[in-house]
Coordinates of C-alpha atoms and ligand atoms in Angstrom, one line a residue:
Chain A
X89 CA 0.0 0.0 0.0
X90 CA 2.8 2.4 0.8
X91 CA 4.6 3.1 -2.4
X92 CA 6.2 6.1 -3.8
X93 CA 3.8 7.9 -6.0
X94 CA 5.9 11.1 -6.5
X95 CA 9.2 10.0 -8.0
X96 CA 9.4 13.0 -10.4
X97 CA 8.9 15.4 -7.5
X98 CA 11.5 13.5 -5.4
X99 CA 13.9 13.6 -8.3
X100 CA 13.5 17.4 -8.6
X101 CA 14.1 17.8 -4.9
X102 CA 17.3 16.0 -5.3
X103 CA 18.4 18.2 -8.2
X104 CA 17.5 21.2 -6.1
X105 CA 19.7 20.0 -3.3
X106 CA 22.7 19.4 -5.5
X107 CA 22.3 22.9 -6.9
X108 CA 22.3 24.2 -3.3
X109 CA 25.4 22.2 -2.4
X110 CA 27.2 23.5 -5.5
X111 CA 26.3 27.1 -4.6
X112 CA 27.5 26.5 -1.0
X113 CA 30.8 25.1 -2.4
X114 CA 31.2 28.2 -4.6
X115 CA 30.7 30.5 -1.7
X116 CA 33.1 28.6 0.5
X117 CA 35.8 28.7 -2.1
X118 CA 35.2 32.4 -2.7
X119 CA 35.7 33.1 1.0
X120 CA 38.8 31.0 1.3
X121 CA 40.3 32.8 -1.8
X122 CA 39.4 36.2 -0.4
X123 CA 41.2 35.4 2.8
X124 CA 44.2 34.1 0.9
X125 CA 44.2 37.3 -1.1
X126 CA 44.2 39.3 2.1
X127 CA 47.0 37.3 3.8
X128 CA 49.2 37.0 0.7
X129 CA 48.4 40.5 -0.6
X130 CA 47.4 38.8 -3.8
X131 CA 45.5 41.6 -5.6
X132 CA 44.9 39.5 -8.7
X133 CA 43.2 36.8 -6.7
X134 CA 41.1 39.4 -4.9
X135 CA 39.9 40.7 -8.2
X136 CA 39.0 37.2 -9.4
X137 CA 36.8 36.8 -6.2
X138 CA 35.1 40.1 -6.9
X139 CA 34.5 39.3 -10.5
X140 CA 33.4 35.7 -9.8
X141 CA 30.5 36.6 -7.5
X142 CA 27.9 36.6 -10.3
X143 CA 28.3 32.8 -10.5
X144 CA 26.9 32.6 -6.9
X145 CA 24.2 35.2 -7.7
X146 CA 23.1 33.2 -10.8
X147 CA 22.9 30.0 -8.8
X148 CA 20.7 31.7 -6.2
X149 CA 18.4 32.9 -9.0
X150 CA 18.2 29.4 -10.5
X151 CA 17.5 27.8 -7.1
X152 CA 14.7 30.4 -6.4
X153 CA 13.2 29.7 -9.9
X154 CA 13.2 26.0 -9.4
X155 CA 11.9 26.1 -5.8
X156 CA 9.0 28.5 -6.8
X157 CA 8.2 26.3 -9.9
X158 CA 8.0 23.3 -7.6
X159 CA 5.8 25.1 -5.2
X160 CA 3.4 26.2 -8.0
X161 CA 3.3 22.9 -9.8
X162 CA 3.6 20.3 -7.0
X163 CA 1.6 21.9 -4.2
X164 CA 3.9 20.7 -1.5
X165 CA 2.8 20.4 2.1
X166 CA 4.4 19.6 5.4
X167 CA 8.1 18.6 5.2
X168 CA 8.1 19.0 1.4
X169 CA 6.9 22.6 1.8
X170 CA 9.4 23.3 4.6
X171 CA 12.2 21.9 2.4
X172 CA 11.4 24.3 -0.4
X173 CA 11.0 27.2 2.1
X174 CA 14.4 26.3 3.5
X175 CA 15.9 26.1 0.0
X176 CA 14.8 29.7 -0.6
X177 CA 16.1 30.9 2.7
X178 CA 19.4 29.0 2.8
X179 CA 20.3 30.1 -0.8
X180 CA 19.8 33.7 0.3
X181 CA 22.1 33.1 3.3
X182 CA 24.7 31.6 1.0
X183 CA 24.3 34.5 -1.4
X184 CA 25.2 36.8 1.5
X185 CA 28.2 34.6 2.1
X186 CA 29.3 35.3 -1.4
X187 CA 28.9 39.1 -0.8
X188 CA 31.1 38.7 2.3
X189 CA 33.8 37.1 0.2
X190 CA 33.6 40.1 -2.1
X191 CA 33.8 42.5 0.8
X192 CA 36.9 40.8 2.2
X193 CA 38.5 40.8 -1.3
X194 CA 37.7 44.5 -1.6
X195 CA 39.4 45.2 1.7
X196 CA 42.4 43.3 0.4
X197 CA 42.4 45.6 -2.6
X198 CA 42.2 48.7 -0.4
X199 CA 45.1 47.5 1.6
X200 CA 47.0 46.7 -1.5
X201 CA 50.7 46.0 -1.1
X202 CA 51.1 48.2 2.0
X203 CA 53.2 46.3 4.6
X204 CA 50.9 44.8 7.3
X205 CA 50.9 46.8 10.5
X206 CA 51.5 43.5 12.3
X207 CA 51.6 39.9 11.3
X208 CA 48.0 38.7 10.8
X209 CA 47.5 35.8 13.3
X210 CA 44.2 36.3 15.1
X211 CA 42.2 37.2 12.0
X212 CA 43.1 33.9 10.2
X213 CA 42.3 32.1 13.4
X214 CA 38.9 33.7 13.7
X215 CA 38.3 32.8 10.0
X216 CA 39.3 29.2 10.7
X217 CA 36.5 28.9 13.3
X218 CA 34.0 30.6 11.0
X219 CA 34.9 28.3 8.2
X220 CA 34.4 25.3 10.5
X221 CA 31.0 26.6 11.3
X222 CA 30.2 27.0 7.7
X223 CA 31.3 23.4 6.9
X224 CA 29.3 22.1 9.9
X225 CA 26.2 24.1 8.7
X226 CA 26.5 22.7 5.1
X227 CA 27.1 19.2 6.3
X228 CA 24.1 19.4 8.6
X229 CA 22.1 20.8 5.8
X230 CA 23.2 18.0 3.5
X231 CA 22.5 15.2 5.9
X232 CA 19.5 17.0 7.5
X233 CA 21.1 16.5 10.9
X234 CA 19.9 18.8 13.7
X235 CA 22.6 17.7 16.1
X236 CA 25.3 18.8 13.7
X237 CA 23.4 22.1 13.2
X238 CA 23.4 22.6 17.0
X239 CA 27.1 22.0 17.1
X240 CA 27.7 24.7 14.4
X241 CA 25.7 27.2 16.3
X242 CA 27.5 26.7 19.5
X243 CA 30.7 28.1 18.0
X244 CA 29.0 31.4 17.2
X245 CA 29.6 32.8 20.7
X246 CA 33.3 32.2 20.3
X247 CA 33.4 34.1 17.1
X248 CA 31.4 37.0 18.6
X249 CA 33.8 37.2 21.5
X250 CA 36.9 37.2 19.3
X251 CA 35.3 39.9 17.2
X252 CA 34.9 42.2 20.2
X253 CA 38.4 41.6 21.4
X254 CA 40.1 41.9 18.0
X255 CA 38.4 45.2 17.1
X256 CA 39.4 46.7 20.5
X257 CA 43.0 45.6 19.9
X258 CA 43.1 47.0 16.4
X259 CA 41.9 50.4 17.5
X260 CA 44.7 50.6 20.0
X261 CA 47.2 50.5 17.1
X262 CA 45.9 53.7 15.5
X263 CA 47.5 56.3 17.8
X264 CA 50.9 54.6 17.4
X265 CA 50.6 54.0 13.7
X266 CA 48.5 56.9 12.3
X267 CA 49.9 56.3 8.8
X268 CA 48.2 52.8 8.9
X269 CA 44.8 54.1 9.9
X270 CA 43.2 53.0 6.6
X271 CA 44.7 49.5 6.8
X272 CA 43.6 49.1 10.5
X273 CA 40.1 50.2 9.7
X274 CA 40.0 47.7 6.7
X275 CA 41.2 45.0 9.1
X276 CA 38.5 45.9 11.6
X277 CA 36.0 45.6 8.7
X278 CA 37.3 42.2 7.9
X279 CA 36.7 41.1 11.5
X280 CA 33.2 42.4 11.1
X281 CA 32.7 40.4 7.9
X282 CA 33.9 37.2 9.5
X283 CA 31.6 37.8 12.4
X284 CA 28.7 38.2 9.9
X285 CA 29.8 35.1 8.2
X286 CA 29.4 33.1 11.4
X287 CA 25.9 34.5 11.8
X288 CA 24.9 33.4 8.3
X289 CA 26.2 29.9 9.1
X290 CA 24.1 29.9 12.3
X291 CA 21.1 30.9 10.2
X292 CA 21.7 28.0 7.9
X293 CA 21.9 25.7 10.9
X294 CA 18.6 27.1 12.3
X295 CA 17.0 26.3 9.0
X296 CA 18.1 22.7 9.3
X297 CA 16.5 22.5 12.7
X298 CA 13.3 24.1 11.3
X299 CA 13.3 21.6 8.4
X300 CA 13.5 18.7 10.8
X301 CA 11.1 19.8 13.4
X302 CA 8.9 22.4 11.9
X303 CA 9.7 24.7 14.7
X304 CA 11.6 28.0 14.7
X305 CA 14.7 27.9 16.8
X306 CA 17.0 30.7 17.7
X307 CA 20.2 28.8 18.1
X308 CA 22.0 32.1 18.7
X309 CA 20.1 33.0 21.8
Chain B
X74 CA -33.4 23.7 21.9
X75 CA -35.9 24.1 24.7
X76 CA -33.3 22.9 27.2
X77 CA -30.9 25.5 25.9
X78 CA -33.3 28.3 26.3
X79 CA -34.3 27.1 29.8
X80 CA -30.7 27.0 30.8
X81 CA -30.2 30.5 29.5
X82 CA -33.2 31.8 31.6
X83 CA -32.2 30.0 34.7
X84 CA -28.6 31.1 34.4
X85 CA -29.9 34.7 34.2
X86 CA -27.4 35.9 31.6
X87 CA -27.7 38.0 28.5
X88 CA -28.0 36.3 25.1
X89 CA -24.5 37.7 24.3
X90 CA -23.0 36.3 27.4
X91 CA -24.7 33.0 26.8
X92 CA -23.2 32.8 23.3
X93 CA -19.8 33.2 24.8
X94 CA -20.8 30.5 27.3
X95 CA -21.9 28.0 24.7
X96 CA -19.8 25.0 24.2
X97 CA -17.5 25.4 21.2
X98 CA -18.6 22.0 19.9
X99 CA -21.7 21.4 17.9
X100 CA -21.2 17.6 17.8
X101 CA -19.4 15.1 20.0
X102 CA -18.6 11.7 18.6
X103 CA -17.9 9.0 21.1
X104 CA -16.6 5.5 20.2
X105 CA -18.5 5.5 16.9
X106 CA -18.5 2.1 15.1
X107 CA -20.4 1.6 11.9
X108 CA -21.0 -1.8 10.3
X109 CA -22.3 -3.0 7.0
X110 CA -23.6 -6.4 7.9
X111 CA -20.6 -8.2 9.5
X112 CA -18.1 -5.8 8.1
X113 CA -16.9 -2.9 10.2
X114 CA -16.3 0.3 8.2
X115 CA -15.7 2.8 11.0
X116 CA -13.6 1.4 14.0
X117 CA -14.7 3.3 17.1
X118 CA -13.8 6.9 16.5
X119 CA -14.1 9.8 18.9
X120 CA -14.0 13.5 18.0
X121 CA -15.5 16.9 18.7
X122 CA -16.8 18.9 15.8
X123 CA -16.4 22.7 16.2
X124 CA -19.3 25.1 16.1
X125 CA -19.1 27.6 13.2
X126 CA -16.1 25.7 11.9
X127 CA -15.3 24.0 8.7
X128 CA -14.2 20.4 9.5
X129 CA -12.5 18.5 6.6
X130 CA -12.5 14.7 6.4
X131 CA -9.7 13.4 4.3
X132 CA -8.3 9.9 3.6
X133 CA -7.9 7.4 0.8
X134 CA -10.9 5.8 -1.0
X135 CA -12.8 3.4 1.1
X136 CA -11.5 4.6 4.5
X137 CA -15.0 5.4 5.8
X138 CA -15.4 9.1 5.3
X139 CA -18.8 9.0 3.6
X140 CA -20.0 6.3 6.0
X141 CA -19.1 8.5 8.9
X142 CA -20.6 11.6 7.3
X143 CA -23.9 9.8 6.5
X144 CA -24.2 8.6 10.1
X145 CA -24.4 12.2 11.3
X146 CA -27.8 12.7 9.7
X147 CA -28.8 9.0 9.8
X148 CA -28.6 8.6 6.0
X149 CA -27.1 5.1 6.6
X150 CA -30.6 4.1 7.9
X151 CA -31.5 3.8 4.2
X152 CA -28.8 1.2 3.6
X153 CA -30.0 -2.3 4.5
X154 CA -27.7 -4.0 7.0
X155 CA -26.0 -0.8 8.1
X156 CA -25.9 -0.1 11.8
X157 CA -24.0 2.1 14.2
X158 CA -22.8 1.9 17.8
X159 CA -21.5 4.5 20.1
X160 CA -22.8 8.1 20.3
X161 CA -23.0 11.2 18.3
X162 CA -24.2 13.9 20.6
X163 CA -26.0 17.0 19.2
X164 CA -26.9 19.4 21.9
X165 CA -27.6 16.7 24.5
X166 CA -29.3 14.3 22.1
X167 CA -27.7 11.1 20.9
X168 CA -28.4 11.2 17.1
X169 CA -28.1 7.5 17.0
X170 CA -30.8 6.6 19.4
X171 CA -33.9 5.0 18.2
X172 CA -36.4 7.6 19.3
X173 CA -34.9 10.4 17.1
X174 CA -37.3 11.9 14.6
X175 CA -35.1 11.4 11.6
X176 CA -37.0 13.7 9.3
X177 CA -36.6 16.6 11.9
X178 CA -33.0 15.7 12.3
X179 CA -32.3 16.0 8.6
X180 CA -33.7 19.5 8.6
X181 CA -31.2 20.5 11.3
X182 CA -28.4 18.5 9.8
X183 CA -28.6 18.9 6.0
X184 CA -26.5 17.2 3.4
X185 CA -25.1 18.0 0.0
X186 CA -23.8 15.3 -2.3
X187 CA -20.9 14.9 -4.7
X188 CA -23.0 15.1 -7.8
X189 CA -25.5 18.0 -8.0
X190 CA -28.9 16.4 -7.8
X191 CA -31.5 19.1 -8.3
X192 CA -35.1 17.9 -8.9
X193 CA -36.3 18.2 -12.5
X194 CA -38.4 21.2 -11.6
X195 CA -37.9 25.0 -11.6
X196 CA -35.2 26.6 -9.6
X197 CA -37.9 28.1 -7.3
X198 CA -39.6 24.8 -6.7
X199 CA -36.3 23.1 -5.9
X200 CA -36.1 25.3 -2.9
X201 CA -39.8 25.4 -1.9
X202 CA -40.5 21.7 -2.4
X203 CA -39.5 20.5 1.1
X204 CA -40.9 23.6 2.7
X205 CA -44.3 23.1 1.2
X206 CA -44.1 19.5 2.2
X207 CA -43.5 20.7 5.8
X208 CA -46.7 22.7 5.5
X209 CA -45.4 26.1 4.6
X210 CA -47.8 27.5 2.0
X211 CA -47.7 31.3 2.1
X212 CA -46.2 32.7 -1.1
X213 CA -44.7 35.8 0.4
X214 CA -42.9 33.7 3.0
X215 CA -41.7 31.2 0.4
X216 CA -40.5 34.0 -1.9
X217 CA -38.5 35.5 1.0
X218 CA -36.9 32.2 1.9
X219 CA -36.1 31.5 -1.8
X220 CA -34.3 34.8 -2.1
X221 CA -32.5 34.5 1.2
X222 CA -31.2 31.0 0.5
X223 CA -30.1 31.9 -3.0
X224 CA -28.4 35.0 -1.7
X225 CA -26.6 32.9 1.0
X226 CA -25.6 30.3 -1.6
X227 CA -24.2 33.2 -3.8
X228 CA -26.5 32.2 -6.6
X229 CA -29.2 34.9 -6.5
X230 CA -27.7 37.4 -8.9
X231 CA -27.2 34.6 -11.5
X232 CA -30.7 33.2 -11.4
X233 CA -33.0 36.0 -10.0
X234 CA -34.5 36.6 -13.5
X235 CA -35.1 32.9 -14.3
X236 CA -36.4 31.5 -11.1
X237 CA -39.2 29.6 -12.9
X238 CA -36.9 28.0 -15.4
X239 CA -35.8 24.4 -15.0
X240 CA -33.0 23.8 -12.5
X241 CA -31.5 21.4 -15.0
X242 CA -30.7 24.3 -17.3
X243 CA -28.1 25.5 -14.8
X244 CA -24.4 24.8 -15.1
X245 CA -22.9 22.1 -12.9
X246 CA -21.5 24.7 -10.5
X247 CA -24.8 26.6 -10.3
X248 CA -26.7 23.3 -9.7
X249 CA -24.4 22.5 -6.8
X250 CA -24.9 26.0 -5.3
X251 CA -28.7 25.4 -5.8
X252 CA -28.4 22.2 -3.8
X253 CA -26.6 24.1 -1.1
X254 CA -29.4 26.8 -1.2
X255 CA -32.0 24.0 -0.9
X256 CA -30.2 22.8 2.2
X257 CA -29.9 26.3 3.7
X258 CA -33.6 26.9 3.1
X259 CA -34.4 24.3 5.8
X260 CA -32.5 26.5 8.3
X261 CA -30.1 23.8 9.4
X262 CA -27.4 24.2 12.0
X263 CA -25.0 21.6 10.5
X264 CA -24.3 21.1 6.8
X265 CA -22.6 17.9 5.6
X266 CA -20.9 18.1 2.2
X267 CA -19.6 14.9 0.5
X268 CA -17.1 16.0 -2.1
X269 CA -19.3 18.9 -3.2
X270 CA -17.0 20.3 -5.8
X271 CA -15.2 17.3 -7.3
X272 CA -17.3 17.5 -10.4
X273 CA -16.8 21.3 -10.9
X274 CA -14.6 23.4 -13.1
X275 CA -12.0 25.6 -11.2
X276 CA -14.2 28.7 -11.3
X277 CA -17.3 27.0 -10.0
X278 CA -15.1 25.2 -7.5
X279 CA -13.7 28.5 -6.3
X280 CA -17.2 29.9 -5.9
X281 CA -18.3 26.9 -3.9
X282 CA -15.2 27.2 -1.7
X283 CA -15.8 30.9 -1.1
X284 CA -19.4 30.1 -0.3
X285 CA -18.4 27.4 2.3
X286 CA -16.1 29.8 4.1
X287 CA -18.8 32.4 4.1
X288 CA -21.4 30.0 5.4
X289 CA -19.5 29.1 8.5
X290 CA -20.7 32.3 10.1
X291 CA -24.1 30.8 10.4
X292 CA -23.5 27.0 10.2
X293 CA -21.2 24.3 11.2
X294 CA -19.8 22.5 8.2
X295 CA -18.3 19.1 7.7
X296 CA -16.8 18.4 4.3
X297 CA -15.4 15.3 2.7
X298 CA -12.8 16.1 0.1
X299 CA -10.1 14.4 -1.9
X300 CA -8.6 17.7 -2.8
X301 CA -5.8 18.4 -0.3
X302 CA -5.6 22.0 -1.4
X303 CA -9.3 22.5 -0.9
X304 CA -9.0 21.0 2.6
X305 CA -6.1 23.3 3.4
X306 CA -7.8 26.4 1.9
X307 CA -11.2 26.2 3.5
X308 CA -11.2 24.1 6.7
X309 CA -10.3 25.0 10.3
X310 CA -9.8 21.4 11.4
X311 CA -8.8 18.4 9.4
X312 CA -9.4 14.7 10.3
X313 CA -7.4 12.1 8.5
X314 CA -9.0 8.6 8.2
X315 CA -7.3 5.4 7.2
X316 CA -9.1 2.0 7.0
X317 CA -11.9 3.1 9.3
X318 CA -9.6 4.6 11.9
X319 CA -9.2 8.3 12.8
X320 CA -5.4 8.6 12.5
X321 CA -5.0 12.3 13.2
X322 CA -7.3 15.2 14.0
X323 CA -6.0 18.7 14.5
X324 CA -5.9 22.3 13.3
X325 CA -5.7 22.3 9.5
X326 CA -2.7 24.5 9.7
X327 CA -0.9 21.9 11.8
X328 CA -1.9 19.0 9.6
X329 CA -0.7 20.6 6.5
X330 CA 2.5 22.1 7.8
X331 CA 3.7 19.7 10.4
X332 CA 1.5 16.7 11.0
X333 CA 2.3 14.5 14.1
X334 CA 1.8 11.2 12.5
X335 CA 4.0 9.9 9.7
X336 CA 1.1 8.3 7.8
X337 CA -0.7 11.6 7.7
X338 CA 2.4 13.2 6.2
X339 CA 2.8 10.5 3.6
X340 CA -0.9 10.8 2.6
X341 CA -1.1 14.6 2.4
X342 CA 2.2 14.8 0.5
X343 CA 0.9 12.2 -2.0
X344 CA 3.4 9.6 -1.0
X345 CA 1.2 6.6 -0.8
X346 CA -1.8 5.5 -2.7
Ligands
ATP627 N1 -23.7 0.5 1.1 C1 -22.6 -0.2 1.5 N2 -22.7 -1.5 1.7 C2 -21.7 -2.2 2.1 N3 -20.4 -1.7 2.3 C3 -20.3 -0.4 2.1 C4 -21.3 0.4 1.6 N4 -20.9 1.7 1.5 C5 -19.6 1.6 1.8 N5 -19.2 0.4 2.2 C6 -17.9 0.0 2.6 O1 -17.4 0.7 3.7 C7 -16.1 1.1 3.6 C8 -16.0 2.7 3.6 O2 -16.7 3.2 2.5 P1 -17.0 4.7 2.3 O3 -17.9 4.9 1.2 O4 -17.4 5.3 3.6 O5 -15.5 5.3 2.0 P2 -15.0 6.7 1.6 O6 -13.9 7.1 2.5 O7 -16.2 7.6 1.5 O8 -14.4 6.5 0.1 P3 -14.4 7.4 -1.2 O9 -13.3 8.4 -1.0 O10 -14.1 6.4 -2.3 O11 -15.8 8.0 -1.3 C9 -15.6 0.6 2.3 O12 -14.9 -0.6 2.5 C10 -16.9 0.3 1.5 O13 -16.7 -0.8 0.6
MG628 MG1 -17.1 8.7 -0.1

């Protein structure tokens, strides 16, 4: 009696998911490249990140088109409906991650080849944690695993704390290094971008929990 | 009815206060079992039906929706070998008890069927037939009821100039609204609808749906439907039946966004058949 009567729909849902994973992969690569561009002062790489963002924007558009088409034609309910709702939301979060990569790359361009005011250690460390969160969020999304999503969100506090401390520290450099004011402000921006990146990963994780349970969770509270 | 009024007088409250006092349920079903001969088609279900609500009954073919619906106004009495056990309480009467006046019951609890079934008479007579049978003869009163019921069934504007033409000259959707008007004319409290718009085009369907939502101001409505979108659009509560069992009964919003039972989810999302 229980047989699958909606194989076409299920096939489309699978395609949609693989598009989402592709998009997330693109955003993750863009962020890593933006960070490399900043650390290595690789202006060419920074420009390639900036110019490559349209790929992510296009994927978001395609995902929205496909999800809306499925909503219109398949009249999904319950978890199917949540899955499509989540596809729309998560792809918007990932699109914002792409923008963050662009912002970091732009800061790299603004700093250019100017010698760094100090060796960059804490910023890459903060980025490492934010990237772990992103990987956890995407894995949780892939395997629809609420426990993994929870794990991702727990790291957000750590990133917030580092952000506060780092910005305080950066500001103390300005009086002693007034010629580096622009660079220091750009680095403070980068901290802010990484902090936002962690928030977007947390939002993705919250959507995974919503997909599984049908309830809104604020994992960030 | 008399008991209700007596209660109101003895309680010494205003009509308004009394309305707020009223139980929010129009029907209470307790351990209802329905048999056709030896075969049990409804397996002991219990549920409250909300007053001024639209309650949708959904479930695969043969799960007992129509059987349950027909028991509410004793239409199963017409089927040889059919019998029911348990209780369906309406006010404080058990609808299933032997001493119920079935004709009077069917005036209070009206029914509209899947296929529009107007009499081969004029539109006007379709509505007045049962009223005349019940002894109502005065033309001015009948005229008034005809207009009021057709208004309520959202059909008046389309037929007011042809009331004495044959009902069979109406479109399927108009015929179905006429059948609803005919039910309304009896001034029921509960209206039972068994797949009332499955034979209608989308426009007529939309009109019937709008009508149902509009009617719940004055009536309590129970509707059987195979159209999940229809159930989710118009009902307040949804009951999912499977093989004679009531599997899940909850707010429609809950059923269609996050049902509690896996089988409900599989059914509403079209994943078993
Ligand atoms: N008049 C009857 N005599 C004997 N058995 C009947 C009769 N009517 C219905 N049944 C049986 O009772 C069970 C429930 O039927 P019912 O018509 O209530 O199902 P349903 O949910 O309304 O289905 P559908 O969606 O196809 O209208 C079925 O097994 C059916 O065969
Ligand atoms: Mg039926």
